[in-house]
């Protein structure tokens, strides 16, 4: 699942990840949609943009893991910003880690989640 406030990014990223072999079961553009879709669909991995317009992706990552403990180590923060610019934010979240949108791929997502989860995230 991908959460981002840009419909254009959601479309491009979904196609790119599916071509790479990752199933994208849903997308959402805000906290409310994300929480509802996670509850309904129980995705294995949730990619969350750090900047969700007026909302915070970091706050959403926390809420997701609090509400759905099975997502611990399966929430990945994404952004157009460099990792150095968001390192403090990332360190203070339950997210598995961070991927810049410029390197987002099914392989990168799977590798990051596998490292943090201790098993395969590619179902």
GROMACS .gro file of N, CA and C in nm:
model
  369
    1UNK      N    1   0.085  -0.117   0.000
    1UNK     CA    2   0.000   0.000   0.000
    1UNK      C    3   0.089   0.124   0.000
    2UNK      N    4   0.045   0.228  -0.070
    2UNK     CA    5   0.120   0.353  -0.076
    2UNK      C    6   0.031   0.467  -0.029
    3UNK      N    7   0.087   0.553   0.058
    3UNK     CA    8   0.015   0.671   0.106
    3UNK      C    9   0.094   0.794   0.065
    4UNK      N   10   0.032   0.878  -0.018
    4UNK     CA   11   0.096   1.000  -0.068
    4UNK      C   12  -0.014   1.096  -0.108
    5UNK      N   13   0.010   1.225  -0.090
    5UNK     CA   14  -0.094   1.323  -0.125
    5UNK      C   15  -0.095   1.358  -0.273
    6UNK      N   16  -0.001   1.304  -0.350
    6UNK     CA   17   0.004   1.329  -0.494
    6UNK      C   18  -0.054   1.212  -0.572
    7UNK      N   19  -0.168   1.234  -0.636
    7UNK     CA   20  -0.230   1.129  -0.718
    7UNK      C   21  -0.136   1.086  -0.831
    8UNK      N   22  -0.064   1.181  -0.887
    8UNK     CA   23   0.029   1.150  -0.995
    8UNK      C   24   0.140   1.057  -0.946
    9UNK      N   25   0.198   1.087  -0.829
    9UNK     CA   26   0.301   0.999  -0.775
    9UNK      C   27   0.243   0.861  -0.746
   10UNK      N   28   0.124   0.855  -0.687
   10UNK     CA   29   0.062   0.726  -0.657
   10UNK      C   30   0.048   0.641  -0.782
   11UNK      N   31   0.006   0.701  -0.891
   11UNK     CA   32  -0.012   0.629  -1.017
   11UNK      C   33   0.121   0.576  -1.070
   12UNK      N   34   0.220   0.662  -1.076
   12UNK     CA   35   0.351   0.623  -1.129
   12UNK      C   36   0.417   0.518  -1.039
   13UNK      N   37   0.416   0.541  -0.909
   13UNK     CA   38   0.481   0.448  -0.816
   13UNK      C   39   0.412   0.312  -0.816
   14UNK      N   40   0.279   0.312  -0.822
   14UNK     CA   41   0.206   0.186  -0.825
   14UNK      C   42   0.246   0.103  -0.947
   15UNK      N   43   0.247   0.164  -1.064
   15UNK     CA   44   0.286   0.093  -1.186
   15UNK      C   45   0.430   0.042  -1.177
   16UNK      N   46   0.519   0.126  -1.126
   16UNK     CA   47   0.661   0.091  -1.115
   16UNK      C   48   0.681  -0.028  -1.019
   17UNK      N   49   0.616  -0.024  -0.904
   17UNK     CA   50   0.632  -0.132  -0.806
   17UNK      C   51   0.569  -0.262  -0.855
   18UNK      N   52   0.454  -0.253  -0.922
   18UNK     CA   53   0.390  -0.373  -0.976
   18UNK      C   54   0.480  -0.437  -1.082
   19UNK      N   55   0.538  -0.354  -1.170
   19UNK     CA   56   0.631  -0.408  -1.271
   19UNK      C   57   0.750  -0.477  -1.205
   20UNK      N   58   0.788  -0.430  -1.086
   20UNK     CA   59   0.899  -0.490  -1.013
   20UNK      C   60   0.862  -0.613  -0.934
   21UNK      N   61   0.733  -0.649  -0.935
   21UNK     CA   62   0.690  -0.771  -0.868
   21UNK      C   63   0.628  -0.753  -0.731
   22UNK      N   64   0.604  -0.629  -0.690
   22UNK     CA   65   0.542  -0.603  -0.561
   22UNK      C   66   0.393  -0.574  -0.583
   23UNK      N   67   0.307  -0.643  -0.511
   23UNK     CA   68   0.163  -0.618  -0.522
   23UNK      C   69   0.128  -0.490  -0.445
   24UNK      N   70   0.062  -0.398  -0.510
   24UNK     CA   71   0.013  -0.277  -0.445
   24UNK      C   72  -0.137  -0.294  -0.431
   25UNK      N   73  -0.181  -0.323  -0.309
   25UNK     CA   74  -0.322  -0.355  -0.288
   25UNK      C   75  -0.411  -0.233  -0.275
   26UNK      N   76  -0.350  -0.117  -0.246
   26UNK     CA   77  -0.431   0.005  -0.230
   26UNK      C   78  -0.340   0.127  -0.227
   27UNK      N   79  -0.404   0.242  -0.245
   27UNK     CA   80  -0.337   0.370  -0.226
   27UNK      C   81  -0.429   0.457  -0.140
   28UNK      N   82  -0.369   0.558  -0.078
   28UNK     CA   83  -0.446   0.653   0.002
   28UNK      C   84  -0.376   0.788  -0.006
   29UNK      N   85  -0.454   0.894   0.013
   29UNK     CA   86  -0.398   1.028   0.005
   29UNK      C   87  -0.395   1.102   0.139
   30UNK      N   88  -0.450   1.040   0.245
   30UNK     CA   89  -0.451   1.106   0.375
   30UNK      C   90  -0.462   1.003   0.487
   31UNK      N   91  -0.453   1.051   0.611
   31UNK     CA   92  -0.457   0.963   0.728
   31UNK      C   93  -0.584   0.878   0.732
   32UNK      N   94  -0.699   0.942   0.716
   32UNK     CA   95  -0.826   0.871   0.727
   32UNK      C   96  -0.838   0.757   0.627
   33UNK      N   97  -0.806   0.786   0.501
   33UNK     CA   98  -0.811   0.681   0.398
   33UNK      C   99  -0.712   0.570   0.430
   34UNK      N  100  -0.593   0.608   0.473
   34UNK     CA  101  -0.489   0.509   0.501
   34UNK      C  102  -0.532   0.415   0.613
   35UNK      N  103  -0.580   0.471   0.722
   35UNK     CA  104  -0.622   0.388   0.835
   35UNK      C  105  -0.737   0.295   0.796
   36UNK      N  106  -0.832   0.345   0.719
   36UNK     CA  107  -0.946   0.264   0.674
   36UNK      C  108  -0.899   0.150   0.584
   37UNK      N  109  -0.813   0.180   0.488
   37UNK     CA  110  -0.768   0.078   0.394
   37UNK      C  111  -0.679  -0.027   0.461
   38UNK      N  112  -0.596   0.016   0.555
   38UNK     CA  113  -0.514  -0.081   0.627
   38UNK      C  114  -0.603  -0.175   0.707
   39UNK      N  115  -0.704  -0.120   0.772
   39UNK     CA  116  -0.795  -0.204   0.849
   39UNK      C  117  -0.868  -0.304   0.759
   40UNK      N  118  -0.912  -0.259   0.642
   40UNK     CA  119  -0.987  -0.345   0.550
   40UNK      C  120  -0.898  -0.448   0.482
   41UNK      N  121  -0.780  -0.407   0.437
   41UNK     CA  122  -0.699  -0.490   0.349
   41UNK      C  123  -0.579  -0.557   0.415
   42UNK      N  124  -0.537  -0.508   0.531
   42UNK     CA  125  -0.423  -0.563   0.604
   42UNK      C  126  -0.302  -0.587   0.514
   43UNK      N  127  -0.249  -0.482   0.453
   43UNK     CA  128  -0.134  -0.498   0.363
   43UNK      C  129  -0.009  -0.542   0.440
   44UNK      N  130   0.081  -0.608   0.369
   44UNK     CA  131   0.207  -0.652   0.430
   44UNK      C  132   0.302  -0.536   0.455
   45UNK      N  133   0.299  -0.437   0.365
   45UNK     CA  134   0.391  -0.323   0.372
   45UNK      C  135   0.311  -0.196   0.343
   46UNK      N  136   0.344  -0.088   0.415
   46UNK     CA  137   0.281   0.041   0.388
   46UNK      C  138   0.391   0.144   0.366
   47UNK      N  139   0.394   0.203   0.246
   47UNK     CA  140   0.487   0.311   0.214
   47UNK      C  141   0.416   0.442   0.244
   48UNK      N  142   0.478   0.528   0.325
   48UNK     CA  143   0.414   0.652   0.370
   48UNK      C  144   0.503   0.771   0.339
   49UNK      N  145   0.450   0.865   0.261
   49UNK     CA  146   0.522   0.989   0.234
   49UNK      C  147   0.533   1.069   0.363
   50UNK      N  148   0.651   1.123   0.389
   50UNK     CA  149   0.671   1.202   0.510
   50UNK      C  150   0.583   1.326   0.511
   51UNK      N  151   0.568   1.389   0.395
   51UNK     CA  152   0.486   1.510   0.384
   51UNK      C  153   0.355   1.478   0.312
   52UNK      N  154   0.248   1.475   0.388
   52UNK     CA  155   0.116   1.447   0.332
   52UNK      C  156   0.031   1.573   0.330
   53UNK      N  157   0.080   1.675   0.264
   53UNK     CA  158   0.008   1.801   0.261
   53UNK      C  159   0.003   1.861   0.400
   54UNK      N  160  -0.117   1.879   0.453
   54UNK     CA  161  -0.133   1.936   0.587
   54UNK      C  162  -0.110   1.834   0.697
   55UNK      N  163  -0.095   1.707   0.660
   55UNK     CA  164  -0.078   1.601   0.759
   55UNK      C  165   0.067   1.551   0.758
   56UNK      N  166   0.105   1.486   0.865
   56UNK     CA  167   0.241   1.434   0.879
   56UNK      C  168   0.244   1.284   0.856
   57UNK      N  169   0.329   1.242   0.763
   57UNK     CA  170   0.348   1.099   0.741
   57UNK      C  171   0.414   1.031   0.859
   58UNK      N  172   0.497   1.105   0.931
   58UNK     CA  173   0.561   1.050   1.052
   58UNK      C  174   0.454   1.019   1.156
   59UNK      N  175   0.360   1.111   1.175
   59UNK     CA  176   0.249   1.085   1.268
   59UNK      C  177   0.166   0.965   1.222
   60UNK      N  178   0.143   0.955   1.092
   60UNK     CA  179   0.067   0.841   1.040
   60UNK      C  180   0.140   0.711   1.066
   61UNK      N  181   0.271   0.709   1.047
   61UNK     CA  182   0.349   0.587   1.073
   61UNK      C  183   0.331   0.543   1.218
   62UNK      N  184   0.337   0.638   1.310
   62UNK     CA  185   0.316   0.605   1.452
   62UNK      C  186   0.175   0.549   1.475
   63UNK      N  187   0.075   0.616   1.418
   63UNK     CA  188  -0.064   0.572   1.437
   63UNK      C  189  -0.087   0.433   1.379
   64UNK      N  190  -0.028   0.406   1.263
   64UNK     CA  191  -0.045   0.275   1.201
   64UNK      C  192   0.010   0.165   1.290
   65UNK      N  193   0.129   0.184   1.344
   65UNK     CA  194   0.190   0.080   1.426
   65UNK      C  195   0.120   0.067   1.561
   66UNK      N  196   0.072   0.179   1.616
   66UNK     CA  197  -0.004   0.171   1.741
   66UNK      C  198  -0.134   0.095   1.721
   67UNK      N  199  -0.202   0.123   1.612
   67UNK     CA  200  -0.334   0.062   1.587
   67UNK      C  201  -0.323  -0.079   1.529
   68UNK      N  202  -0.217  -0.103   1.452
   68UNK     CA  203  -0.197  -0.233   1.387
   68UNK      C  204  -0.055  -0.282   1.418
   69UNK      N  205  -0.034  -0.339   1.536
   69UNK     CA  206   0.102  -0.378   1.579
   69UNK      C  207   0.173  -0.473   1.482
   70UNK      N  208   0.099  -0.549   1.403
   70UNK     CA  209   0.163  -0.639   1.306
   70UNK      C  210   0.240  -0.562   1.199
   71UNK      N  211   0.214  -0.433   1.185
   71UNK     CA  212   0.286  -0.352   1.086
   71UNK      C  213   0.422  -0.304   1.136
   72UNK      N  214   0.454  -0.334   1.262
   72UNK     CA  215   0.586  -0.295   1.313
   72UNK      C  216   0.693  -0.350   1.219
   73UNK      N  217   0.784  -0.267   1.179
   73UNK     CA  218   0.892  -0.300   1.086
   73UNK      C  219   0.844  -0.323   0.943
   74UNK      N  220   0.720  -0.284   0.912
   74UNK     CA  221   0.669  -0.297   0.776
   74UNK      C  222   0.614  -0.165   0.722
   75UNK      N  223   0.638  -0.057   0.794
   75UNK     CA  224   0.604   0.077   0.746
   75UNK      C  225   0.734   0.140   0.699
   76UNK      N  226   0.734   0.189   0.575
   76UNK     CA  227   0.853   0.251   0.516
   76UNK      C  228   0.819   0.396   0.483
   77UNK      N  229   0.898   0.489   0.535
   77UNK     CA  230   0.880   0.630   0.503
   77UNK      C  231   0.947   0.661   0.371
   78UNK      N  232   0.883   0.743   0.289
   78UNK     CA  233   0.938   0.785   0.160
   78UNK      C  234   0.929   0.936   0.149
   79UNK      N  235   1.015   0.995   0.066
   79UNK     CA  236   1.013   1.140   0.048
   79UNK      C  237   1.100   1.180  -0.069
   80UNK      N  238   1.077   1.302  -0.117
   80UNK     CA  239   1.165   1.362  -0.216
   80UNK      C  240   1.290   1.420  -0.151
   81UNK      N  241   1.289   1.432  -0.018
   81UNK     CA  242   1.403   1.487   0.054
   81UNK      C  243   1.514   1.383   0.066
   82UNK      N  244   1.636   1.431   0.091
   82UNK     CA  245   1.748   1.341   0.115
   82UNK      C  246   1.736   1.280   0.254
   83UNK      N  247   1.791   1.160   0.269
   83UNK     CA  248   1.785   1.092   0.398
   83UNK      C  249   1.850   1.175   0.509
   84UNK      N  250   1.959   1.243   0.478
   84UNK     CA  251   2.026   1.326   0.579
   84UNK      C  252   1.933   1.434   0.633
   85UNK      N  253   1.846   1.485   0.548
   85UNK     CA  254   1.755   1.593   0.589
   85UNK      C  255   1.642   1.544   0.680
   86UNK      N  256   1.615   1.415   0.679
   86UNK     CA  257   1.503   1.362   0.758
   86UNK      C  258   1.548   1.257   0.860
   87UNK      N  259   1.678   1.243   0.879
   87UNK     CA  260   1.732   1.138   0.967
   87UNK      C  261   1.673   1.144   1.108
   88UNK      N  262   1.661   1.264   1.165
   88UNK     CA  263   1.607   1.277   1.300
   88UNK      C  264   1.461   1.233   1.306
   89UNK      N  265   1.383   1.268   1.204
   89UNK     CA  266   1.243   1.226   1.198
   89UNK      C  267   1.231   1.075   1.191
   90UNK      N  268   1.313   1.014   1.106
   90UNK     CA  269   1.308   0.870   1.086
   90UNK      C  270   1.345   0.795   1.214
   91UNK      N  271   1.449   0.844   1.281
   91UNK     CA  272   1.496   0.777   1.402
   91UNK      C  273   1.390   0.776   1.512
   92UNK      N  274   1.298   0.869   1.507
   92UNK     CA  275   1.196   0.883   1.610
   92UNK      C  276   1.063   0.818   1.572
   93UNK      N  277   1.066   0.723   1.479
   93UNK     CA  278   0.943   0.656   1.436
   93UNK      C  279   0.959   0.505   1.445
   94UNK      N  280   0.849   0.433   1.442
   94UNK     CA  281   0.856   0.287   1.439
   94UNK      C  282   0.874   0.232   1.297
   95UNK      N  283   0.902   0.320   1.202
   95UNK     CA  284   0.916   0.276   1.062
   95UNK      C  285   1.038   0.186   1.044
   96UNK      N  286   1.028   0.097   0.947
   96UNK     CA  287   1.140   0.008   0.914
   96UNK      C  288   1.259   0.088   0.862
   97UNK      N  289   1.231   0.204   0.805
   97UNK     CA  290   1.337   0.287   0.751
   97UNK      C  291   1.283   0.387   0.652
   98UNK      N  292   1.372   0.433   0.566
   98UNK     CA  293   1.342   0.541   0.473
   98UNK      C  294   1.396   0.508   0.336
   99UNK      N  295   1.320   0.543   0.234
   99UNK     CA  296   1.367   0.535   0.096
   99UNK      C  297   1.336   0.666   0.025
  100UNK      N  298   1.436   0.726  -0.039
  100UNK     CA  299   1.406   0.842  -0.123
  100UNK      C  300   1.320   0.797  -0.240
  101UNK      N  301   1.227   0.881  -0.282
  101UNK     CA  302   1.140   0.845  -0.394
  101UNK      C  303   1.220   0.818  -0.521
  102UNK      N  304   1.337   0.879  -0.533
  102UNK     CA  305   1.418   0.862  -0.653
  102UNK      C  306   1.474   0.721  -0.667
  103UNK      N  307   1.481   0.644  -0.559
  103UNK     CA  308   1.534   0.507  -0.566
  103UNK      C  309   1.427   0.404  -0.532
  104UNK      N  310   1.302   0.446  -0.526
  104UNK     CA  311   1.193   0.357  -0.489
  104UNK      C  312   1.180   0.245  -0.593
  105UNK      N  313   1.189   0.122  -0.546
  105UNK     CA  314   1.172   0.005  -0.632
  105UNK      C  315   1.122  -0.110  -0.545
  106UNK      N  316   1.066  -0.211  -0.609
  106UNK     CA  317   1.020  -0.328  -0.536
  106UNK      C  318   1.137  -0.393  -0.463
  107UNK      N  319   1.252  -0.400  -0.529
  107UNK     CA  320   1.371  -0.460  -0.468
  107UNK      C  321   1.415  -0.382  -0.344
  108UNK      N  322   1.421  -0.249  -0.354
  108UNK     CA  323   1.464  -0.166  -0.241
  108UNK      C  324   1.368  -0.178  -0.123
  109UNK      N  325   1.238  -0.179  -0.151
  109UNK     CA  326   1.138  -0.193  -0.045
  109UNK      C  327   1.153  -0.329   0.022
  110UNK      N  328   1.159  -0.434  -0.058
  110UNK     CA  329   1.172  -0.569  -0.003
  110UNK      C  330   1.298  -0.587   0.079
  111UNK      N  331   1.409  -0.534   0.029
  111UNK     CA  332   1.536  -0.546   0.102
  111UNK      C  333   1.529  -0.475   0.236
  112UNK      N  334   1.473  -0.355   0.238
  112UNK     CA  335   1.464  -0.277   0.362
  112UNK      C  336   1.376  -0.348   0.464
  113UNK      N  337   1.262  -0.395   0.422
  113UNK     CA  338   1.171  -0.462   0.515
  113UNK      C  339   1.230  -0.595   0.561
  114UNK      N  340   1.292  -0.670   0.471
  114UNK     CA  341   1.354  -0.796   0.509
  114UNK      C  342   1.462  -0.776   0.615
  115UNK      N  343   1.545  -0.673   0.598
  115UNK     CA  344   1.651  -0.644   0.696
  115UNK      C  345   1.594  -0.614   0.833
  116UNK      N  346   1.482  -0.545   0.837
  116UNK     CA  347   1.424  -0.503   0.964
  116UNK      C  348   1.326  -0.602   1.023
  117UNK      N  349   1.278  -0.692   0.942
  117UNK     CA  350   1.176  -0.787   0.989
  117UNK      C  351   1.235  -0.925   1.015
  118UNK      N  352   1.350  -0.953   0.958
  118UNK     CA  353   1.413  -1.082   0.979
  118UNK      C  354   1.353  -1.194   0.896
  119UNK      N  355   1.281  -1.161   0.793
  119UNK     CA  356   1.220  -1.262   0.707
  119UNK      C  357   1.180  -1.200   0.577
  120UNK      N  358   1.115  -1.278   0.495
  120UNK     CA  359   1.076  -1.228   0.364
  120UNK      C  360   0.946  -1.150   0.371
  121UNK      N  361   0.947  -1.032   0.309
  121UNK     CA  362   0.826  -0.950   0.303
  121UNK      C  363   0.760  -0.960   0.167
  122UNK      N  364   0.812  -1.045   0.081
  122UNK     CA  365   0.761  -1.053  -0.056
  122UNK      C  366   0.666  -1.170  -0.070
  123UNK      N  367   0.539  -1.145  -0.039
  123UNK     CA  368   0.437  -1.251  -0.051
  123UNK      C  369   0.371  -1.244  -0.185
   0.00000   0.00000   0.00000
